[in-house]
Short mmCIF file of C-alpha atoms and ligand atoms in Angstrom, two decimals:
data_model
loop_
_atom_site.label_atom_id
_atom_site.label_comp_id
_atom_site.label_asym_id
_atom_site.label_seq_id
_atom_site.Cartn_x
_atom_site.Cartn_y
_atom_site.Cartn_z
CA MET A 1 -15.22 -62.34 -19.27
CA ALA A 2 -11.57 -62.62 -17.24
CA GLU A 3 -8.67 -60.01 -17.92
CA VAL A 4 -6.04 -62.18 -16.97
CA PRO A 5 -5.58 -65.66 -18.49
CA ARG A 6 -5.28 -68.16 -15.75
CA SER A 7 -2.47 -69.85 -16.97
CA GLU A 8 -1.45 -70.41 -13.22
CA GLY A 9 -0.66 -73.61 -11.29
CA ALA A 10 -1.76 -77.20 -12.87
CA PRO A 11 -3.44 -77.36 -16.28
CA LEU A 12 -6.88 -79.47 -16.03
CA LEU A 13 -6.07 -80.81 -19.51
CA ALA A 14 -3.34 -80.56 -21.31
CA VAL A 15 -2.51 -81.96 -24.84
CA GLU A 16 0.86 -82.32 -25.90
CA GLU A 17 2.15 -82.96 -29.54
CA LEU A 18 -0.60 -84.73 -30.28
CA VAL A 19 -0.68 -86.07 -34.24
CA VAL A 20 -3.83 -87.84 -35.59
CA ALA A 21 -3.85 -89.61 -38.21
CA TYR A 22 -6.64 -91.56 -40.06
CA GLY A 23 -4.86 -93.95 -42.82
CA PRO A 24 -2.33 -92.01 -44.48
CA VAL A 25 -3.60 -88.72 -43.81
CA ARG A 26 -2.66 -86.72 -40.92
CA ALA A 27 -5.10 -84.35 -39.54
CA LEU A 28 -3.02 -82.56 -36.24
CA HIS A 29 0.46 -82.10 -36.68
CA GLY A 30 1.64 -81.82 -33.17
CA VAL A 31 -0.87 -80.06 -31.55
CA SER A 32 -0.32 -78.77 -28.25
CA LEU A 33 -2.71 -77.21 -25.56
CA GLU A 34 -3.70 -76.42 -21.57
CA VAL A 35 -6.83 -75.23 -20.43
CA PHE A 36 -7.01 -74.70 -17.13
CA PRO A 37 -9.38 -75.03 -14.10
CA GLY A 38 -12.06 -72.72 -14.70
CA GLU A 39 -11.58 -71.50 -18.13
CA ILE A 40 -13.32 -71.28 -20.85
CA VAL A 41 -10.69 -72.17 -24.19
CA ALA A 42 -11.91 -71.53 -27.86
CA VAL A 43 -11.00 -73.58 -30.45
CA LEU A 44 -11.37 -71.89 -33.94
CA GLY A 45 -10.26 -72.65 -37.28
CA PRO A 46 -11.76 -73.19 -41.08
CA ASN A 47 -13.43 -76.25 -41.91
CA GLY A 48 -10.85 -79.20 -42.20
CA ALA A 49 -8.43 -78.13 -39.92
CA GLY A 50 -8.55 -80.62 -37.16
CA LYS A 51 -11.00 -79.26 -34.80
CA SER A 52 -13.28 -81.92 -34.30
CA THR A 53 -10.79 -84.61 -34.70
CA LEU A 54 -8.77 -82.60 -31.38
CA LEU A 55 -11.80 -83.13 -29.51
CA LYS A 56 -12.73 -86.79 -30.47
CA ALA A 57 -8.72 -87.40 -29.75
CA ILE A 58 -9.18 -86.00 -26.07
CA ALA A 59 -12.55 -87.68 -25.99
CA GLY A 60 -10.96 -90.97 -26.73
CA ALA A 61 -12.71 -91.62 -29.63
CA VAL A 62 -10.14 -91.55 -32.05
CA ALA A 63 -6.72 -92.67 -31.02
CA PRO A 64 -3.70 -90.21 -31.60
CA ALA A 65 -0.25 -91.75 -33.21
CA GLU A 66 1.76 -89.54 -31.08
CA GLY A 67 1.48 -87.54 -27.83
CA ARG A 68 0.31 -87.19 -25.09
CA ILE A 69 -3.82 -86.19 -23.54
CA LEU A 70 -3.39 -85.24 -19.89
CA HIS A 71 -6.21 -84.59 -17.67
CA ALA A 72 -6.01 -83.47 -13.99
CA GLY A 73 -2.16 -84.36 -14.39
CA ARG A 74 -2.94 -88.33 -15.61
CA ARG A 75 -2.70 -89.40 -19.37
CA ILE A 76 -6.09 -90.06 -20.89
CA ASP A 77 -4.88 -91.03 -24.55
CA GLY A 78 -4.98 -94.30 -25.72
CA LEU A 79 -8.52 -94.91 -22.54
CA PRO A 80 -11.45 -96.25 -24.37
CA PRO A 81 -14.61 -93.21 -24.18
CA GLU A 82 -16.39 -94.72 -21.34
CA GLU A 83 -12.76 -94.64 -19.05
CA VAL A 84 -12.57 -90.92 -20.35
CA VAL A 85 -15.63 -89.64 -18.96
CA ARG A 86 -15.90 -91.69 -16.09
CA ARG A 87 -12.79 -89.75 -15.42
CA GLY A 88 -15.00 -86.55 -15.75
CA VAL A 89 -14.21 -85.57 -19.27
CA ALA A 90 -17.43 -85.56 -21.55
CA LEU A 91 -18.43 -84.72 -25.01
CA VAL A 92 -21.26 -83.02 -26.85
CA PRO A 93 -20.76 -83.64 -30.10
CA GLU A 94 -21.30 -81.81 -33.25
CA GLY A 95 -24.68 -82.03 -34.66
CA ARG A 96 -25.90 -82.90 -31.43
CA MET A 97 -26.90 -87.04 -31.52
CA VAL A 98 -29.21 -86.86 -29.23
CA PHE A 99 -31.08 -90.68 -28.63
CA PRO A 100 -34.15 -89.54 -31.16
CA ARG A 101 -36.72 -92.80 -29.96
CA LEU A 102 -35.83 -92.27 -25.79
CA THR A 103 -37.74 -89.88 -24.47
CA VAL A 104 -35.73 -86.25 -22.87
CA ARG A 105 -35.28 -87.94 -19.67
CA GLU A 106 -34.02 -90.95 -20.33
CA ASN A 107 -31.14 -88.87 -22.78
CA LEU A 108 -30.38 -86.99 -19.57
CA GLU A 109 -30.11 -90.30 -17.86
CA VAL A 110 -27.91 -92.32 -20.59
CA GLY A 111 -25.60 -89.36 -19.77
CA ALA A 112 -25.10 -90.17 -16.19
CA ILE A 113 -24.30 -94.14 -17.26
CA SER A 114 -21.17 -94.17 -16.12
CA ARG A 115 -21.52 -92.90 -12.80
CA ARG A 116 -22.43 -94.90 -9.62
CA ASP A 117 -23.01 -92.89 -6.93
CA ALA A 118 -26.02 -91.83 -5.20
CA GLY A 119 -25.97 -88.07 -6.72
CA ILE A 120 -27.80 -88.56 -10.22
CA GLY A 121 -31.33 -87.98 -8.83
CA GLU A 122 -30.40 -84.69 -7.57
CA ASP A 123 -28.76 -84.08 -10.22
CA LEU A 124 -31.10 -84.44 -13.13
CA GLU A 125 -33.44 -81.96 -11.06
CA ARG A 126 -30.52 -79.60 -11.66
CA VAL A 127 -29.87 -80.32 -15.26
CA LEU A 128 -33.73 -80.11 -15.94
CA SER A 129 -33.67 -76.47 -13.68
CA MET A 130 -30.86 -75.35 -15.59
CA PHE A 131 -32.97 -76.28 -19.41
CA PRO A 132 -36.75 -75.13 -18.33
CA VAL A 133 -37.71 -76.59 -21.62
CA LEU A 134 -36.68 -79.88 -21.11
CA ARG A 135 -38.68 -80.25 -18.04
CA GLU A 136 -41.54 -78.92 -20.18
CA ARG A 137 -41.19 -81.75 -22.75
CA ALA A 138 -39.41 -84.53 -20.12
CA GLY A 139 -41.38 -87.50 -21.58
CA GLN A 140 -41.22 -85.86 -25.12
CA LEU A 141 -39.06 -88.15 -27.58
CA ALA A 142 -35.99 -86.58 -28.32
CA GLY A 143 -36.45 -86.67 -32.06
CA THR A 144 -39.51 -84.46 -31.66
CA LEU A 145 -37.35 -81.62 -30.38
CA SER A 146 -36.52 -78.41 -32.58
CA GLY A 147 -32.73 -78.21 -33.14
CA GLY A 148 -31.81 -75.41 -30.31
CA GLU A 149 -33.51 -78.23 -27.81
CA GLN A 150 -31.39 -80.53 -29.02
CA GLN A 151 -28.42 -78.75 -27.97
CA MET A 152 -29.62 -78.33 -25.16
CA LEU A 153 -30.73 -81.66 -24.34
CA ALA A 154 -27.15 -83.22 -25.90
CA ILE A 155 -25.79 -80.65 -22.98
CA GLY A 156 -27.21 -81.67 -20.54
CA ARG A 157 -26.19 -85.18 -21.35
CA ALA A 158 -22.98 -84.23 -20.99
CA LEU A 159 -23.38 -82.42 -17.43
CA MET A 160 -25.78 -85.78 -15.97
CA ALA A 161 -21.94 -86.81 -16.15
CA ARG A 162 -21.00 -84.56 -13.59
CA PRO A 163 -17.89 -83.63 -15.74
CA SER A 164 -14.80 -81.20 -14.85
CA LEU A 165 -14.09 -80.91 -18.41
CA VAL A 166 -16.75 -80.26 -21.36
CA LEU A 167 -16.06 -80.24 -24.47
CA LEU A 168 -18.18 -78.51 -26.86
CA ASP A 169 -18.01 -79.15 -30.74
CA GLU A 170 -20.17 -76.72 -32.79
CA PRO A 171 -22.85 -75.62 -30.12
CA SER A 172 -24.45 -72.79 -32.24
CA LEU A 173 -24.05 -74.93 -35.72
CA GLY A 174 -27.71 -74.12 -38.20
CA LEU A 175 -29.45 -72.52 -34.23
CA ALA A 176 -31.47 -69.57 -35.21
CA PRO A 177 -29.75 -66.48 -33.89
CA ILE A 178 -31.90 -66.07 -31.04
CA VAL A 179 -31.10 -70.02 -29.49
CA VAL A 180 -27.08 -68.93 -30.61
CA HIS A 181 -27.16 -66.23 -27.69
CA ARG A 182 -29.30 -68.63 -25.44
CA VAL A 183 -26.64 -71.16 -25.70
CA PHE A 184 -23.45 -68.88 -24.98
CA GLU A 185 -25.29 -67.75 -21.88
CA LEU A 186 -25.99 -71.34 -20.55
CA ILE A 187 -21.67 -72.01 -21.75
CA ALA A 188 -20.74 -68.75 -19.32
CA ARG A 189 -23.11 -70.73 -16.70
CA MET A 190 -21.88 -73.54 -16.61
CA ARG A 191 -18.08 -71.51 -15.69
CA GLN A 192 -20.06 -70.23 -12.81
CA ASP A 193 -20.84 -73.92 -11.93
CA GLY A 194 -17.32 -74.31 -11.53
CA VAL A 195 -17.34 -76.93 -15.43
CA THR A 196 -14.23 -76.13 -17.31
CA VAL A 197 -15.14 -76.04 -21.03
CA LEU A 198 -12.87 -76.03 -24.70
CA LEU A 199 -14.87 -75.02 -26.93
CA VAL A 200 -14.85 -75.64 -31.36
CA GLU A 201 -16.72 -72.97 -32.87
CA GLN A 202 -16.97 -71.60 -36.18
CA ASN A 203 -18.84 -68.53 -34.91
CA VAL A 204 -15.50 -66.79 -33.80
CA HIS A 205 -17.47 -63.91 -32.90
CA ARG A 206 -19.51 -65.04 -30.07
CA ALA A 207 -16.41 -67.61 -29.54
CA LEU A 208 -14.08 -64.53 -28.80
CA GLU A 209 -17.06 -62.58 -26.43
CA VAL A 210 -17.10 -65.63 -24.46
CA ALA A 211 -13.32 -67.39 -24.02
CA ASP A 212 -10.52 -66.71 -21.72
CA ARG A 213 -8.42 -67.77 -24.43
CA ALA A 214 -8.40 -69.17 -27.64
CA SER A 215 -5.97 -71.13 -30.26
CA VAL A 216 -6.47 -71.02 -33.49
CA LEU A 217 -6.24 -74.51 -36.11
CA ALA A 218 -4.94 -74.93 -39.68
CA VAL A 219 -4.17 -77.76 -41.49
CA GLY A 220 -3.18 -79.69 -38.29
CA ARG A 221 -1.77 -77.41 -36.47
CA VAL A 222 -1.78 -74.47 -33.90
CA VAL A 223 -0.77 -70.65 -35.94
CA LEU A 224 -2.11 -68.63 -33.46
CA SER A 225 -3.16 -68.57 -29.71
CA GLY A 226 -3.82 -65.66 -27.12
CA SER A 227 -6.42 -64.55 -24.77
CA GLY A 228 -10.22 -63.76 -26.21
CA GLU A 229 -9.49 -59.85 -25.89
CA GLU A 230 -5.90 -60.43 -27.73
CA LEU A 231 -7.54 -62.31 -30.87
CA ARG A 232 -10.44 -59.68 -31.06
CA ARG A 233 -8.47 -56.97 -31.00
CA ALA A 234 -5.85 -59.23 -33.66
CA GLU A 235 -8.75 -59.65 -36.05
CA GLY A 236 -6.79 -59.24 -39.23
CA ARG A 237 -3.91 -61.71 -38.13
CA LEU A 238 -6.69 -63.95 -37.07
CA GLU A 239 -8.21 -64.04 -40.51
CA ARG A 240 -4.86 -64.76 -42.11
CA ALA A 241 -4.49 -67.39 -39.87
CA TYR A 242 -7.56 -68.78 -41.10
CA LEU A 243 -5.86 -68.21 -44.49
CA GLY A 244 -2.79 -70.57 -43.29
CA ILE A 245 -0.89 -67.78 -41.99
CA GLY A 246 0.04 -67.59 -38.60
CA GLY A 247 1.71 -66.43 -35.64
CA ARG A 248 0.77 -65.06 -32.01
CA ALA A 249 -2.18 -62.65 -31.18
P1 ATP B 301 -15.64 -79.10 -39.63
O1 ATP B 301 -15.13 -77.89 -39.29
O2 ATP B 301 -15.25 -79.48 -41.32
O3 ATP B 301 -15.52 -80.03 -38.92
P2 ATP B 301 -12.63 -79.45 -38.46
O4 ATP B 301 -11.87 -78.16 -38.52
O5 ATP B 301 -13.68 -80.34 -37.47
O6 ATP B 301 -13.86 -79.42 -39.84
P3 ATP B 301 -11.62 -82.09 -38.94
O7 ATP B 301 -12.97 -82.80 -38.88
O8 ATP B 301 -10.99 -82.89 -37.56
O9 ATP B 301 -12.09 -80.81 -38.86
O10 ATP B 301 -11.34 -82.96 -40.04
C1 ATP B 301 -9.81 -82.35 -40.17
C2 ATP B 301 -9.00 -83.48 -41.39
O11 ATP B 301 -9.31 -84.99 -40.76
C3 ATP B 301 -10.19 -83.26 -42.30
O12 ATP B 301 -8.89 -82.66 -44.01
C4 ATP B 301 -10.97 -84.27 -42.91
O13 ATP B 301 -11.06 -84.66 -44.36
C5 ATP B 301 -10.03 -85.35 -42.11
N1 ATP B 301 -11.08 -86.80 -41.94
C6 ATP B 301 -11.82 -86.49 -40.81
N2 ATP B 301 -12.04 -87.04 -40.72
C7 ATP B 301 -11.81 -88.19 -40.78
C8 ATP B 301 -12.12 -89.77 -41.12
N3 ATP B 301 -12.85 -90.54 -40.17
N4 ATP B 301 -11.62 -90.45 -41.84
C9 ATP B 301 -10.57 -89.67 -42.80
N5 ATP B 301 -10.30 -88.56 -42.97
C10 ATP B 301 -11.12 -88.04 -42.10
#
């Protein structure tokens, strides 16, 4: 756990006044946040707050109506998802979304599809070392894996894009506590390996344990933000933020 939020230098990701609408319904009303290199930043908030929408907009899966998204100082808003991946931003979507009829190895290879460099074999080996269970099951169809194994595969597939930033949408959803523990260990390990993480989580307690900083969204707005430590100490304010009454931690 970093003591001081690393808010110095240039952010790896800057979201500025982002507005996203689904038809007439606005899901995000001017959301701003920054993620600095090497950080784990959590986005928390109740159901329907706009957390998945934020990640989808960053990943290019939904187009913002207003605002800007910059990765490493370059605008990525409006780019197609495959170009966002090529720039180094990989999304692990909610519900894992592995390809059930492809093998574990093929799923991982799909993660590298946007790459044209020669290091793919090496990265496959690195990911299989990180996830021994995936090595054991490399030839197995992904649809036959357990929920926890599919989550590992979804994370492994994102890492195959060799991203500088990974967007994780509810990685612990529906998993047994022991598997949740393993997923959070992996998130901490990703940071050690130099990957920056933006994490959407319902599991507030676990998210704040691992996060350097966090922002709380409620009905499409950031209502509370601070270091992981500050938000852990401000539990009461966090609860109120979940009810829609915000402030700074
Ligand atoms: P959850 O934790 O339930 O996934 P969330 O914080 O991720 O919630 P979003 O899924 O981003 O929230 O949804 C934000 C708002 O946008 C909600 O009111 C939701 O109903 C709406 N919304 C999301 N996706 C769509 C869509 N494809 N079409 C229309 N409205 C949508």
